[in-house]
PDB file of C-alpha atoms in Angstrom:
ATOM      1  CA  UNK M   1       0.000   0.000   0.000  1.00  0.00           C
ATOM      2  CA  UNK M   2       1.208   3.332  -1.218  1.00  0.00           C
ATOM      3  CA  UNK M   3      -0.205   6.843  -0.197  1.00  0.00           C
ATOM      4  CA  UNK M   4       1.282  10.285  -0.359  1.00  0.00           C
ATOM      5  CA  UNK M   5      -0.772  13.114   0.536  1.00  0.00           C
ATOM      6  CA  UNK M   6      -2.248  14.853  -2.523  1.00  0.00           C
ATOM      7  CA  UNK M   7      -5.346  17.031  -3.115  1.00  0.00           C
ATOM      8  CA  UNK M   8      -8.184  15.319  -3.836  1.00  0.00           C
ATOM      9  CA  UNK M   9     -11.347  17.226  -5.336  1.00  0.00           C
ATOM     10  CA  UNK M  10     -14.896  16.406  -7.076  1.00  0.00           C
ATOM     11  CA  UNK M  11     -17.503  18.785  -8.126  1.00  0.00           C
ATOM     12  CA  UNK M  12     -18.709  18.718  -4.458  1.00  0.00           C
ATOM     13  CA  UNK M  13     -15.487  19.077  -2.113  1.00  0.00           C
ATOM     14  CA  UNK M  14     -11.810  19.931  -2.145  1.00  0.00           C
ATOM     15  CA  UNK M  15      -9.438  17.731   0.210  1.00  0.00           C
ATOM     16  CA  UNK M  16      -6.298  19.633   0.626  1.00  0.00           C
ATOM     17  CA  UNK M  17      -3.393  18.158   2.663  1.00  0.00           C
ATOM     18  CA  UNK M  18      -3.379  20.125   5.797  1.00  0.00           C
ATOM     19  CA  UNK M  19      -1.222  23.402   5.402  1.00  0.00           C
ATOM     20  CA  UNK M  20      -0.586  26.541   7.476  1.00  0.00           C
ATOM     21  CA  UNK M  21      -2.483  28.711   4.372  1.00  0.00           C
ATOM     22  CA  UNK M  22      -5.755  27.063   5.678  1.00  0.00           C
ATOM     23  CA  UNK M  23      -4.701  27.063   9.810  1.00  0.00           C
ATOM     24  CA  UNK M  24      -7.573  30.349  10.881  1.00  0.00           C
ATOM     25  CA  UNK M  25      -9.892  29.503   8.013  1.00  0.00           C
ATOM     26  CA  UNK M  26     -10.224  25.614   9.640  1.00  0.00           C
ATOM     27  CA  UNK M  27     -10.110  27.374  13.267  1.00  0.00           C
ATOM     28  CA  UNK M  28     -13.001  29.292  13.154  1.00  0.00           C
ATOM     29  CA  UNK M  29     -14.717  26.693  11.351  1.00  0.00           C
ATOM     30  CA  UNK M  30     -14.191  24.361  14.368  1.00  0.00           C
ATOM     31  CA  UNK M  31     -15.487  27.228  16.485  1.00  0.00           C
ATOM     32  CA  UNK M  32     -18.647  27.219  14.823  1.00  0.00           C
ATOM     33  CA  UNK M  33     -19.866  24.281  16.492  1.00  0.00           C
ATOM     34  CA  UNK M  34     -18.161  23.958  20.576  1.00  0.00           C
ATOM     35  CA  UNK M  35     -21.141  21.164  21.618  1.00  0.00           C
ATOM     36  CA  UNK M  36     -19.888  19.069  19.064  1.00  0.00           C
ATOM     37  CA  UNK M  37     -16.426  19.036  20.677  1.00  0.00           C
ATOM     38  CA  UNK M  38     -17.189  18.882  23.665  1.00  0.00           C
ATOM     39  CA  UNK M  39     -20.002  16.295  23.242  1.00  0.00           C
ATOM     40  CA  UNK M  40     -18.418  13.990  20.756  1.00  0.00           C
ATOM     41  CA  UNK M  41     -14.728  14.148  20.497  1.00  0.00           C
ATOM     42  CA  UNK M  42     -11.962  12.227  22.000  1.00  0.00           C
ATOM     43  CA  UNK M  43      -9.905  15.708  21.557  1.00  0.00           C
ATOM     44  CA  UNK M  44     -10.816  19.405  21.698  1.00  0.00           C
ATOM     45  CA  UNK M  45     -10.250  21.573  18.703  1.00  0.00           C
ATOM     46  CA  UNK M  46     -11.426  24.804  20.656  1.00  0.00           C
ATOM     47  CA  UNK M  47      -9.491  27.550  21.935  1.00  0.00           C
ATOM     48  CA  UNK M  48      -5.779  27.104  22.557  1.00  0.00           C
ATOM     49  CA  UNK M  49      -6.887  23.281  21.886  1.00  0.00           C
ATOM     50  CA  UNK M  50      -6.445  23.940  18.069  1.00  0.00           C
ATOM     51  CA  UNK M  51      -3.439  24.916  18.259  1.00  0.00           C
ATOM     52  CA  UNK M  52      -2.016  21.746  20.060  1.00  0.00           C
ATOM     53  CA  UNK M  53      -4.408  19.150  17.879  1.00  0.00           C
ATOM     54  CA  UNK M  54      -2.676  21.290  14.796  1.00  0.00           C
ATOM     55  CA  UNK M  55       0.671  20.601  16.284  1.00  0.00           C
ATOM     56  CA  UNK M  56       0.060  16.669  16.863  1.00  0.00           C
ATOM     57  CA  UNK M  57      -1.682  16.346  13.482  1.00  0.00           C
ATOM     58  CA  UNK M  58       1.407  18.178  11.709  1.00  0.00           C
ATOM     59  CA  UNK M  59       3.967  15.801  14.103  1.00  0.00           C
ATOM     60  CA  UNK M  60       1.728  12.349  12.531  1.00  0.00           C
ATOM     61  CA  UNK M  61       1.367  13.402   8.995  1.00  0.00           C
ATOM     62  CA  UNK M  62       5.516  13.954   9.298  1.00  0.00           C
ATOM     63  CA  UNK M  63       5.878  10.536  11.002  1.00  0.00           C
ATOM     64  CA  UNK M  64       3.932   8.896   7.824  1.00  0.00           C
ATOM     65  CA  UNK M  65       1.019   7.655  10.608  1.00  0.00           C
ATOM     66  CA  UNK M  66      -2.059   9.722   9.344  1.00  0.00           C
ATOM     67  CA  UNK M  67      -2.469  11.848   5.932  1.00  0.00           C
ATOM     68  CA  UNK M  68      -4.958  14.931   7.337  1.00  0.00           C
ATOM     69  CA  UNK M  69      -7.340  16.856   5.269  1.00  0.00           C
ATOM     70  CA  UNK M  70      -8.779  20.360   5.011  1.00  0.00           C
ATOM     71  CA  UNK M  71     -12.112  20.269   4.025  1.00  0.00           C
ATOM     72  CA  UNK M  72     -12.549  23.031   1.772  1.00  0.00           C
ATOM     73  CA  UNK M  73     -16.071  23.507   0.463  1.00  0.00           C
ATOM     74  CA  UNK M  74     -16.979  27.323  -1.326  1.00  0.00           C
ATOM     75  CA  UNK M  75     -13.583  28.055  -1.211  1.00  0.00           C
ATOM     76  CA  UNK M  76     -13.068  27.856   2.322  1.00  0.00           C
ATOM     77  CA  UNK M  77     -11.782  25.393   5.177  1.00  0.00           C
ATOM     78  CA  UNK M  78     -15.022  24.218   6.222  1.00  0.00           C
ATOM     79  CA  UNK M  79     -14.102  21.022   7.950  1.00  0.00           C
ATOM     80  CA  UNK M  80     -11.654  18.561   8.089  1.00  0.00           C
ATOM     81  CA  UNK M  81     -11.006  14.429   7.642  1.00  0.00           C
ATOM     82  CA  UNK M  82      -7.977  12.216   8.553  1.00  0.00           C
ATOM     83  CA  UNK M  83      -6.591   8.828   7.079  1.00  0.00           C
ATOM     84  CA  UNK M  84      -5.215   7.274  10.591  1.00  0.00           C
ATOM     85  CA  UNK M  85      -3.501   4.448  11.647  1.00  0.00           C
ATOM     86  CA  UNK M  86      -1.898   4.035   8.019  1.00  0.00           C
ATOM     87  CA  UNK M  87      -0.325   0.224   8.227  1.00  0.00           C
ATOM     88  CA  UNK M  88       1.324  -0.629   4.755  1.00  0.00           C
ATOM     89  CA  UNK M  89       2.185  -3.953   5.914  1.00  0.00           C
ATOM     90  CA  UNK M  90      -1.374  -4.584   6.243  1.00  0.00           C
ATOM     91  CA  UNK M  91      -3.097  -2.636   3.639  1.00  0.00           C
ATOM     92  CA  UNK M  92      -4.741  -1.136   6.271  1.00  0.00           C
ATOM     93  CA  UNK M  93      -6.036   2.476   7.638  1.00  0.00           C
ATOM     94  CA  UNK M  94      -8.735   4.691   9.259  1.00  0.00           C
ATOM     95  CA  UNK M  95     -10.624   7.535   7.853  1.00  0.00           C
ATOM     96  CA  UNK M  96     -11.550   9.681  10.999  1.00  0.00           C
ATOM     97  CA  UNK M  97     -11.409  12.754  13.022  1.00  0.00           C
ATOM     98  CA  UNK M  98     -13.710  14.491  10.721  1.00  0.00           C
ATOM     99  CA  UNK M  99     -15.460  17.202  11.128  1.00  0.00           C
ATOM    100  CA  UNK M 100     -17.664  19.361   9.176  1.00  0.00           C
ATOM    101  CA  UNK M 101     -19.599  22.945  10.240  1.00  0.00           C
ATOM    102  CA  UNK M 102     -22.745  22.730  10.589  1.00  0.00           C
ATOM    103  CA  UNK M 103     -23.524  24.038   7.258  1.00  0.00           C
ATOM    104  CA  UNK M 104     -22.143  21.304   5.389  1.00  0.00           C
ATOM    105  CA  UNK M 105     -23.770  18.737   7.212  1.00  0.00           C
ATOM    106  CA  UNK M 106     -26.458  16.987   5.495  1.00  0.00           C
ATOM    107  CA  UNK M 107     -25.720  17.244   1.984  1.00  0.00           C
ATOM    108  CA  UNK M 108     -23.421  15.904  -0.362  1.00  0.00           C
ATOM    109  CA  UNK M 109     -19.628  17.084   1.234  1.00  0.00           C
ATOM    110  CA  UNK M 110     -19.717  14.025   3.441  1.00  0.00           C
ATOM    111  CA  UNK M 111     -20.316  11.268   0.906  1.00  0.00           C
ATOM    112  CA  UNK M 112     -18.123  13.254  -1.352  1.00  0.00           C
ATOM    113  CA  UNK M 113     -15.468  13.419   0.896  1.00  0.00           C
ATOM    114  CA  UNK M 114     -15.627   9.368   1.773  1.00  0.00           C
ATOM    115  CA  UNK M 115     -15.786   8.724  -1.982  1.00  0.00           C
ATOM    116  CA  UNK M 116     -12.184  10.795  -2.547  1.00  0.00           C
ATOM    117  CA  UNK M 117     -10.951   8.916   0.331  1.00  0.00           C
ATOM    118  CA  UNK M 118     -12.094   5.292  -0.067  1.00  0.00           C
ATOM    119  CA  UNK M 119     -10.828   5.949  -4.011  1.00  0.00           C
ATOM    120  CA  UNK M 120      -7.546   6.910  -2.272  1.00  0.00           C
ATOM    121  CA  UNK M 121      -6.878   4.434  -0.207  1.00  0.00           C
ATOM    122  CA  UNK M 122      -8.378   1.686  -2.472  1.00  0.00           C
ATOM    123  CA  UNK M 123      -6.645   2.868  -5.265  1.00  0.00           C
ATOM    124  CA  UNK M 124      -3.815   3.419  -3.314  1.00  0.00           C
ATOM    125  CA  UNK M 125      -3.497  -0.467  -2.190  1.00  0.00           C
ATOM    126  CA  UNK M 126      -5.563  -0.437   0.581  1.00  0.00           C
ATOM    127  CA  UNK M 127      -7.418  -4.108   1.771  1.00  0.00           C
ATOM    128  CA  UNK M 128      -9.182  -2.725   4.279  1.00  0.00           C
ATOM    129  CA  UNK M 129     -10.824   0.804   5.821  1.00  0.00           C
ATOM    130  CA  UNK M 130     -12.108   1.071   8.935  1.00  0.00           C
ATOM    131  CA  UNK M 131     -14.140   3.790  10.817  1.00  0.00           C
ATOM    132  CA  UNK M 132     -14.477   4.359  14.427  1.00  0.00           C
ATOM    133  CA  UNK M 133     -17.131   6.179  15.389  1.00  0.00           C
ATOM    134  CA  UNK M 134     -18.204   7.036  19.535  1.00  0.00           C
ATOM    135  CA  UNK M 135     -21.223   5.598  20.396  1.00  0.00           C
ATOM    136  CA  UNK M 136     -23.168   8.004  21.539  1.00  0.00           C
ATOM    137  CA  UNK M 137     -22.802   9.882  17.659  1.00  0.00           C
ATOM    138  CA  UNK M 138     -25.687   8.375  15.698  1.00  0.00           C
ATOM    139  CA  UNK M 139     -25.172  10.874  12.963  1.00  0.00           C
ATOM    140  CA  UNK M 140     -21.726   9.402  12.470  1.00  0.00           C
ATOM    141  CA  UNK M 141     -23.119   5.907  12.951  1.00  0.00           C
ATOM    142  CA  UNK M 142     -25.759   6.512  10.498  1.00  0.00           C
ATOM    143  CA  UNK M 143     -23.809   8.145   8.130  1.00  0.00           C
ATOM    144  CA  UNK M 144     -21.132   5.413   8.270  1.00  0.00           C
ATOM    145  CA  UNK M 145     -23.592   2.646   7.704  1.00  0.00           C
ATOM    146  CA  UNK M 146     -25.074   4.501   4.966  1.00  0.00           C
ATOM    147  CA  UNK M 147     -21.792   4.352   3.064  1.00  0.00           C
ATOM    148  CA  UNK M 148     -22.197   1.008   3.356  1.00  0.00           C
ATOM    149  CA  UNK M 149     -19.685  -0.073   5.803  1.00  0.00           C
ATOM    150  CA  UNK M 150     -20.319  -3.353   7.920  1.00  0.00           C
ATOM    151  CA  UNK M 151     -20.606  -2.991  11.964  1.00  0.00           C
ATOM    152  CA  UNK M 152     -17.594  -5.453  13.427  1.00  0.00           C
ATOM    153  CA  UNK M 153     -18.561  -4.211  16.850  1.00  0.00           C
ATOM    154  CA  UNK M 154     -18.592  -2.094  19.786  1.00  0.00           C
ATOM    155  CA  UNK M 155     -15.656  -1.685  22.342  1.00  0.00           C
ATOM    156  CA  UNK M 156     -16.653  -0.893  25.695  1.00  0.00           C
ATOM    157  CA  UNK M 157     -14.905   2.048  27.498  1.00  0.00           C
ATOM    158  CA  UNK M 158     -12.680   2.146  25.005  1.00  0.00           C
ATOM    159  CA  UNK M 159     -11.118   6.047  25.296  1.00  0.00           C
ATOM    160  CA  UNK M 160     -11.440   8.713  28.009  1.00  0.00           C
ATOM    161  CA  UNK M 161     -12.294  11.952  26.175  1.00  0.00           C
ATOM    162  CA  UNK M 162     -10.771  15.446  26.842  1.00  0.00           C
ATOM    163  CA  UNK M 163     -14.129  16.092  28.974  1.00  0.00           C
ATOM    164  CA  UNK M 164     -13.328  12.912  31.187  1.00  0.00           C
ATOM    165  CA  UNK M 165     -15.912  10.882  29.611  1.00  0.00           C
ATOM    166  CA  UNK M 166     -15.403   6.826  28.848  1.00  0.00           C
ATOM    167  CA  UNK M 167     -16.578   6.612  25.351  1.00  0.00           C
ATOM    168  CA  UNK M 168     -17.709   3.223  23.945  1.00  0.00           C
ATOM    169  CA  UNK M 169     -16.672   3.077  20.016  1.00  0.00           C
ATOM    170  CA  UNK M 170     -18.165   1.413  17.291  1.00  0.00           C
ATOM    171  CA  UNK M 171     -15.785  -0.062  14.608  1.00  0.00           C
ATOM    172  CA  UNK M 172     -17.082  -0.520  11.271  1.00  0.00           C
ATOM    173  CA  UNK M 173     -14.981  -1.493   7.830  1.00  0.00           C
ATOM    174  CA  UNK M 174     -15.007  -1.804   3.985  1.00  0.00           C
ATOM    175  CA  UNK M 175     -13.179  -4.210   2.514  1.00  0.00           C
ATOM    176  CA  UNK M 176     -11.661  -4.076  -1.194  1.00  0.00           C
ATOM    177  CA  UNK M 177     -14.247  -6.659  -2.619  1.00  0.00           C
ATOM    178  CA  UNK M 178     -16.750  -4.319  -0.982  1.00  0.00           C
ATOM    179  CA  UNK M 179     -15.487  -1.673  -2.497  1.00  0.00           C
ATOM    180  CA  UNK M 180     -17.204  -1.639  -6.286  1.00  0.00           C
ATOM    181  CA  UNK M 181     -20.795  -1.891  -4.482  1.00  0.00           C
ATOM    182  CA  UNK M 182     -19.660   0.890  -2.168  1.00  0.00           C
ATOM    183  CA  UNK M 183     -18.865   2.960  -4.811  1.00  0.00           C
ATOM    184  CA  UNK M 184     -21.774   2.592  -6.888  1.00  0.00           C
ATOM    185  CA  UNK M 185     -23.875   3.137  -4.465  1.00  0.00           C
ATOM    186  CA  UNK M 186     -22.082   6.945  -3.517  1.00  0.00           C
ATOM    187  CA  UNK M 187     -21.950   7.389  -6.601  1.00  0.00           C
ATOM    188  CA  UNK M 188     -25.828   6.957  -7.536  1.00  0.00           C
ATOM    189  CA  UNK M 189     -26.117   9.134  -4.005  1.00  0.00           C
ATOM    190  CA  UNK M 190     -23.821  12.167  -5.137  1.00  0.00           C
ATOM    191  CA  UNK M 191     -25.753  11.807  -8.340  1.00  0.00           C
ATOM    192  CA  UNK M 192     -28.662  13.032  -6.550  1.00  0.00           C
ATOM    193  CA  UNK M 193     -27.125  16.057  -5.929  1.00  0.00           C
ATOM    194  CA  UNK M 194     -27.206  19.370  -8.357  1.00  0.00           C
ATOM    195  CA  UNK M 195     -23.884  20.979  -8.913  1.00  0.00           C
ATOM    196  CA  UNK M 196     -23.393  23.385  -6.753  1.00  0.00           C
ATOM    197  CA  UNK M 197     -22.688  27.352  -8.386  1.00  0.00           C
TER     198      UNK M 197
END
């Protein structure tokens, strides 16, 4: 398995490789939403928080471990979305710590963004993606399962968040012979979509 950080952009979303041109613009995006943080996340990405998650995504990307994304949607860093956990012996890795503001939510940036990514990593020699999502975030569960990713199974107390809380997390995966069906069916999805102006 091969994969080098690169843009990666459909009619819907741009994925840039995380860069200091994009650092404010993805801060204040993050601060558009502080219950989600610190509801949902293992991490913080409020406050002086960003600048330390910034730091220790910048420190993995170097190390070759993750490959993070800026979300940029209207021209702006709206979000962002990580591969994690990248294992080229196994042809495995996550897609995770994603975020979008509010605004995107519901539309077609998420399934746009998974289809960029699961083309990535597929194409990039990938056998297997996984998600892990915390329990208690049925819009990530739902939206994970409506990629059509298989539920492996829950681990119990599996992380202590930033707020202290034990977080249970639900693992789900594609596998490559899952992947043609996958993409079909974002692809019918997205097609549902107008082009935005």
């Amino acid at each position: 398995m091969e994969l080098t950080a690169q843009v990666l952009e459909d009619r819907f979303v741009r994925l840039e490789p995380l860069a200091e041109a994009r650092k404010d613009e993805l801060r204040a995006a993050c601060a558009d939403d502080p219950d989600t943080w610190n509801r949902l996340y293992p991490y913080s990405m409020l406050g002086e928080a960003f600048d330390v998650q910034w730091a220790r995504l910048a420190k993995e990307a170097a190390a070759g471990r993750t490959i993070p994304f800026c979300v940029v949607a209207g021209g702006r860093a709206r979000g962002m979305t990580t591969c994690l956990a990248v294992d080229p012996p196994n042809r495995s890795l996550e897609i995770g710590a994603t975020y979008y503001a509010p605004e995107l939510r519901g539309g077609p940036v998420n399934p746009a963004a998974k289809r960029l990514l699961l083309g990535f990593a597929f194409d990039g020699g990938a056998s297997r993606v996984q998600f892990r999502v915390d329990a208690l975030n049925a819009r990530s569960r739902a939206a994970v399962l409506k990629l059509g990713a298989v539920q492996e199974g829950i681990l119990r107390q599996d992380r202590v968040t930033w707020t202290g809380r034990v977080r249970d997390t639900v693992v789900f995966s594609i596998l490559r012979d899952e992947w043609p069906a996958v993409k079909a069916r974002l692809d019918a999805r997205l097609a549902e979509f107008m082009v935005p102006q």
